[in-house]
Amino acid sequence: MPKVTVHRKAHFNSAHRLYRKDWSDEKNFEVFSKCSNPNFHGHNYELIVSLTGVIDKETGYVYDLGILSNLIKIHVEESFDHKNLNIEVEEFKNLNPTAENIAVVIYDKLRKHLPNYLELEITLYETPRNFVTYAG
Amino acid sequence: MPKVTVHRKAHFNSAHRLYRKDWSDEKNFEVFSKCSNPNFHGHNYELIVSLTGVIDKETGYVYDLGILSNLIKIHVEESFDHKNLNIEVEEFKNLNPTAENIAVVIYDKLRKHLPNYLELEITLYETPRNFVTYAG
Amino acid sequence: MPKVTVHRKAHFNSAHRLYRKDWSDEKNFEVFSKCSNPNFHGHNYELIVSLTGVIDKETGYVYDLGILSNLIKIHVEESFDHKNLNIEVEEFKNLNPTAENIAVVIYDKLRKHLPNYLELEITLYETPRNFVTYAG
Amino acid sequence: MPKVTVHRKAHFNSAHRLYRKDWSDEKNFEVFSKCSNPNFHGHNYELIVSLTGVIDKETGYVYDLGILSNLIKIHVEESFDHKNLNIEVEEFKNLNPTAENIAVVIYDKLRKHLPNYLELEITLYETPRNFVTYAG
Amino acid sequence: MPKVTVHRKAHFNSAHRLYRKDWSDEKNFEVFSKCSNPNFHGHNYELIVSLTGVIDKETGYVYDLGILSNLIKIHVEESFDHKNLNIEVEEFKNLNPTAENIAVVIYDKLRKHLPNYLELEITLYETPRNFVTYAG
Amino acid sequence: MPKVTVHRKAHFNSAHRLYRKDWSDEKNFEVFSKCSNPNFHGHNYELIVSLTGVIDKETGYVYDLGILSNLIKIHVEESFDHKNLNIEVEEFKNLNPTAENIAVVIYDKLRKHLPNYLELEITLYETPRNFVTYAG
């Protein structure tokens, strides 16, 4: 039975720095350059959440995008938007908030609220020029 | 032999409502909310048609995008553009015109006019924030 | 005292047809072509509301964009989004809903809720290729 | 003699908070809401610098965009990119870094390095949905 | 009587070089750098044609964008698209095809086919990062 | 171990013509139409380079995008930007510079400078409406 992927865009604006606690500021700068600025910088993150599954014969939906939009609001936007990822988001207390790691964290947060029969993919734009994709 | 995918964008502007004939307006509203408005609403649909195959050694093309553009015009734009999908498009007389179902209909309409050795994928933006992908 | 313009984007999805009641369908088609389809078509309208004034010394704002966003929601989105402009929007009962006229109606709706000392400009995209600007 | 405007885009990624030192955190939150988060948030600022003047008969340029691009790099990007605007940018030590104020600061920084006969306008996107324009 | 501006987008893909016949290649390179490459380079030019006037009471249009689109096709696209501007476009035989000069040429070509009571403005993107505006 | 894809955008502006040396201009025109114009035309090529691999536990990176950006600059931009692809780029001396072939050439140029454990994909926009994808 052929599958369709439905995609929903969202966004959040956050401060962060690339940083490992167990490294000195010098070592952090050596590896992460200006992205490790101890005073933080920030981004308008643009997020695409993609769900793959068969079309429900009754509704014509793979998944109700209004419900998906609400899940993104509750589990991603409310935790990340207008926040400092390093300081205020539990998951990054000991995890470097690279775009890669943020995408994995978003995947893990949403995965548990979505039906098992749907495949999930996360696309996260850190800037219009740098972005990542993660599908578990 | 490695394959390349070629993509061509197009667009059409249509009215629609999400709606099942065999449901009451109340039931339609309960499931499809404001998208089931009996007076219709509409979208600028943005379409990406993607063909995957090997590069023709002689031309350097996977498929002539001028020909593809023309197929999209004849089989999609002329049927859908500035139309009411529910009322005027045969395929949606008894099929709910969700983005998912529209993508499948476009796939089926184009598939029969394209060589069998090419894989086809349809990406359809209902809005800049909601879109779907279908590859048969 | 130099002035700054602040801009806020919003959007709504509507059905419409270009149409004058006092003309026949033939005359409407002659002038408005496929845009006069009696079964309607539709668009994702993208709206930019622009306010020009001096910066408030205390807040650093020309106008609080959160308040502006809310005014747009109440006075534009709630009236236009997922609606049929010709049938359901009072202002177009006897006014052809061209992009030009929609921009003027939005201007008039917002103008009365905004302070007099701010200049207002409306930019309305009917499609990514056709748009209008109106400043009163 | 008719004039032409030339525009050049650039970008920088920064952390900031909306905040007045002489107000309590409560008062800052009351006025600036989540934008006053003491731990900062951030943006991908997109900048358009516009210069208006007559076309130089010899070169066909209003102004060499390579030189303009370099001025933006030296005077804006090097000061603002991957920085915390409140903490690390001199101009915002006692000025609230709203989009309006950032645009004025950028204008003032560039104005002094540009010929007097050129008009200057700054457009600054704080997000794809919020932006400001300032022309002195 | 308040005025509305209507905008129409179009595009053409051309080769060009920045170059003055009366200068040596060395002098051209000194002033225009890599843009003076004698073998040419090229761009996807994106064009916005803007017309300002009062709304026609009968049609609700400032100007029929279908007619404008056709004028752009005949007078701009047919002359410029998939052409070498320096070699094949009469106007640039002795005029350096900078974005500024191309905008002026487009303005002059369209101005004579448009009603006098409409103001005309040309916006021309040479790249997504460099663009010009000209209003006569 | 789940994999993440990191993407980096870049761009270059080039002249080209679709053309086979062993065909007459008539035959080239018959197959490639206006794209075979002997005087060339050109494009703003937009490039996305995508690398897929596991996240490095230490850095949180799949691959340092600063290094990738530099590889693109050295191996793609310096060879292609502001160049005539047919005349000045070795790889196209005997290969038709279709978008498909350009993507394959970019893939081959970058592949040898990237670690073997990373999968590489090239997306190349010839125009905003025509683009190709190649993954080896």
mmCIF file of C-alpha atoms in Angstrom, chain E residues 12-126:
data_model
loop_
_atom_site.group_PDB
_atom_site.id
_atom_site.type_symbol
_atom_site.label_atom_id
_atom_site.label_comp_id
_atom_site.label_asym_id
_atom_site.label_seq_id
_atom_site.Cartn_x
_atom_site.Cartn_y
_atom_site.Cartn_z
ATOM 1 C CA PHE E 12 14.863 35.730 -17.590
ATOM 2 C CA ASN E 13 18.199 33.908 -17.722
ATOM 3 C CA SER E 14 21.038 35.665 -19.524
ATOM 4 C CA ALA E 15 24.773 35.790 -19.997
ATOM 5 C CA HIS E 16 26.660 39.067 -19.645
ATOM 6 C CA ARG E 17 29.950 40.653 -18.720
ATOM 7 C CA LEU E 18 30.585 44.067 -17.211
ATOM 8 C CA TYR E 19 32.677 45.753 -19.828
ATOM 9 C CA ARG E 20 33.419 49.018 -21.612
ATOM 10 C CA LYS E 21 34.608 48.663 -25.195
ATOM 11 C CA ASP E 22 36.800 51.758 -24.857
ATOM 12 C CA TRP E 23 38.747 50.229 -21.969
ATOM 13 C CA SER E 24 41.377 47.493 -22.129
ATOM 14 C CA ASP E 25 40.605 44.101 -20.598
ATOM 15 C CA GLU E 26 43.048 45.027 -17.810
ATOM 16 C CA LYS E 27 41.200 48.250 -17.045
ATOM 17 C CA ASN E 28 37.862 46.415 -17.208
ATOM 18 C CA PHE E 29 39.183 43.811 -14.772
ATOM 19 C CA GLU E 30 40.585 46.480 -12.467
ATOM 20 C CA VAL E 31 37.148 48.118 -12.170
ATOM 21 C CA PHE E 32 34.737 45.205 -12.634
ATOM 22 C CA SER E 33 36.890 42.344 -11.328
ATOM 23 C CA LYS E 34 35.606 38.823 -12.088
ATOM 24 C CA CYS E 35 32.374 40.342 -13.491
ATOM 25 C CA SER E 36 34.398 41.425 -16.535
ATOM 26 C CA ASN E 37 35.391 37.860 -17.499
ATOM 27 C CA PRO E 38 35.701 38.034 -21.350
ATOM 28 C CA ASN E 39 34.054 34.607 -21.636
ATOM 29 C CA PHE E 40 30.968 35.884 -19.810
ATOM 30 C CA HIS E 41 29.078 34.617 -16.766
ATOM 31 C CA GLY E 42 25.322 34.726 -16.203
ATOM 32 C CA HIS E 43 22.340 35.163 -13.952
ATOM 33 C CA ASN E 44 18.731 34.208 -13.329
ATOM 34 C CA TYR E 45 17.335 37.735 -13.335
ATOM 35 C CA GLU E 46 14.132 38.113 -11.321
ATOM 36 C CA LEU E 47 12.061 41.138 -12.358
ATOM 37 C CA ILE E 48 9.252 42.962 -10.532
ATOM 38 C CA VAL E 49 7.267 45.494 -12.570
ATOM 39 C CA SER E 50 5.190 47.864 -10.417
ATOM 40 C CA LEU E 51 2.412 50.170 -11.638
ATOM 41 C CA THR E 52 0.834 52.846 -9.458
ATOM 42 C CA GLY E 53 -2.534 54.438 -10.123
ATOM 43 C CA VAL E 54 -6.108 54.720 -8.899
ATOM 44 C CA ILE E 55 -8.379 51.688 -8.883
ATOM 45 C CA ASP E 56 -10.743 51.536 -11.860
ATOM 46 C CA LYS E 57 -14.230 51.650 -10.294
ATOM 47 C CA GLU E 58 -15.646 49.288 -12.860
ATOM 48 C CA THR E 59 -13.110 46.474 -12.771
ATOM 49 C CA GLY E 60 -11.452 46.907 -9.383
ATOM 50 C CA TYR E 61 -8.115 46.790 -11.197
ATOM 51 C CA VAL E 62 -5.342 49.392 -11.351
ATOM 52 C CA TYR E 63 -4.198 47.595 -14.482
ATOM 53 C CA ASP E 64 -4.948 44.124 -15.840
ATOM 54 C CA LEU E 65 -1.959 41.997 -14.725
ATOM 55 C CA GLY E 66 -2.617 39.590 -17.607
ATOM 56 C CA ILE E 67 -1.955 42.429 -20.044
ATOM 57 C CA LEU E 68 1.088 43.546 -18.036
ATOM 58 C CA SER E 69 2.407 39.990 -18.001
ATOM 59 C CA ASN E 70 2.047 39.880 -21.766
ATOM 60 C CA LEU E 71 3.855 43.212 -22.230
ATOM 61 C CA ILE E 72 6.735 41.904 -20.114
ATOM 62 C CA LYS E 73 6.865 38.743 -22.211
ATOM 63 C CA ILE E 74 6.947 40.612 -25.527
ATOM 64 C CA HIS E 75 9.216 43.502 -24.597
ATOM 65 C CA VAL E 76 11.547 41.995 -21.984
ATOM 66 C CA GLU E 77 11.572 38.199 -21.951
ATOM 67 C CA GLU E 78 11.656 37.742 -25.720
ATOM 68 C CA SER E 79 14.601 40.149 -25.984
ATOM 69 C CA PHE E 80 16.603 39.080 -22.934
ATOM 70 C CA ASP E 81 15.800 35.463 -22.013
ATOM 71 C CA HIS E 82 18.476 32.902 -22.925
ATOM 72 C CA LYS E 83 20.426 35.684 -24.614
ATOM 73 C CA ASN E 84 23.864 37.168 -24.240
ATOM 74 C CA LEU E 85 23.073 40.742 -23.190
ATOM 75 C CA ASN E 86 26.329 42.240 -24.515
ATOM 76 C CA ILE E 87 26.207 40.564 -27.916
ATOM 77 C CA GLU E 88 22.536 40.072 -28.705
ATOM 78 C CA VAL E 89 20.664 42.953 -27.079
ATOM 79 C CA GLU E 90 20.794 46.159 -29.116
ATOM 80 C CA GLU E 91 20.589 48.460 -26.076
ATOM 81 C CA PHE E 92 23.789 47.046 -24.552
ATOM 82 C CA LYS E 93 25.936 47.222 -27.669
ATOM 83 C CA ASN E 94 27.401 50.437 -26.261
ATOM 84 C CA LEU E 95 26.068 50.379 -22.715
ATOM 85 C CA ASN E 96 27.563 48.372 -19.847
ATOM 86 C CA PRO E 97 24.916 45.801 -18.740
ATOM 87 C CA THR E 98 25.106 46.513 -15.003
ATOM 88 C CA ALA E 99 21.925 45.752 -13.059
ATOM 89 C CA GLU E 100 21.375 49.518 -12.873
ATOM 90 C CA ASN E 101 21.540 49.960 -16.650
ATOM 91 C CA ILE E 102 19.411 46.859 -17.336
ATOM 92 C CA ALA E 103 16.691 48.252 -15.045
ATOM 93 C CA VAL E 104 16.745 51.581 -16.879
ATOM 94 C CA VAL E 105 16.529 49.839 -20.266
ATOM 95 C CA ILE E 106 13.580 47.715 -19.094
ATOM 96 C CA TYR E 107 11.877 50.839 -17.763
ATOM 97 C CA ASP E 108 12.310 52.627 -21.081
ATOM 98 C CA LYS E 109 11.082 49.637 -23.070
ATOM 99 C CA LEU E 110 7.907 49.221 -20.980
ATOM 100 C CA ARG E 111 7.164 52.914 -20.336
ATOM 101 C CA LYS E 112 6.123 53.571 -23.945
ATOM 102 C CA HIS E 113 3.550 50.748 -23.906
ATOM 103 C CA LEU E 114 1.866 51.780 -20.662
ATOM 104 C CA PRO E 115 -0.730 54.530 -20.081
ATOM 105 C CA ASN E 116 0.784 57.862 -19.025
ATOM 106 C CA TYR E 117 -1.336 58.121 -15.883
ATOM 107 C CA LEU E 118 0.386 55.073 -14.361
ATOM 108 C CA GLU E 119 3.689 55.425 -12.502
ATOM 109 C CA LEU E 120 6.182 52.673 -13.315
ATOM 110 C CA GLU E 121 8.868 51.157 -11.106
ATOM 111 C CA ILE E 122 11.325 48.392 -12.000
ATOM 112 C CA THR E 123 12.953 46.098 -9.424
ATOM 113 C CA LEU E 124 15.595 43.782 -10.833
ATOM 114 C CA TYR E 125 17.336 41.014 -8.882
ATOM 115 C CA GLU E 126 20.680 40.099 -10.472
#
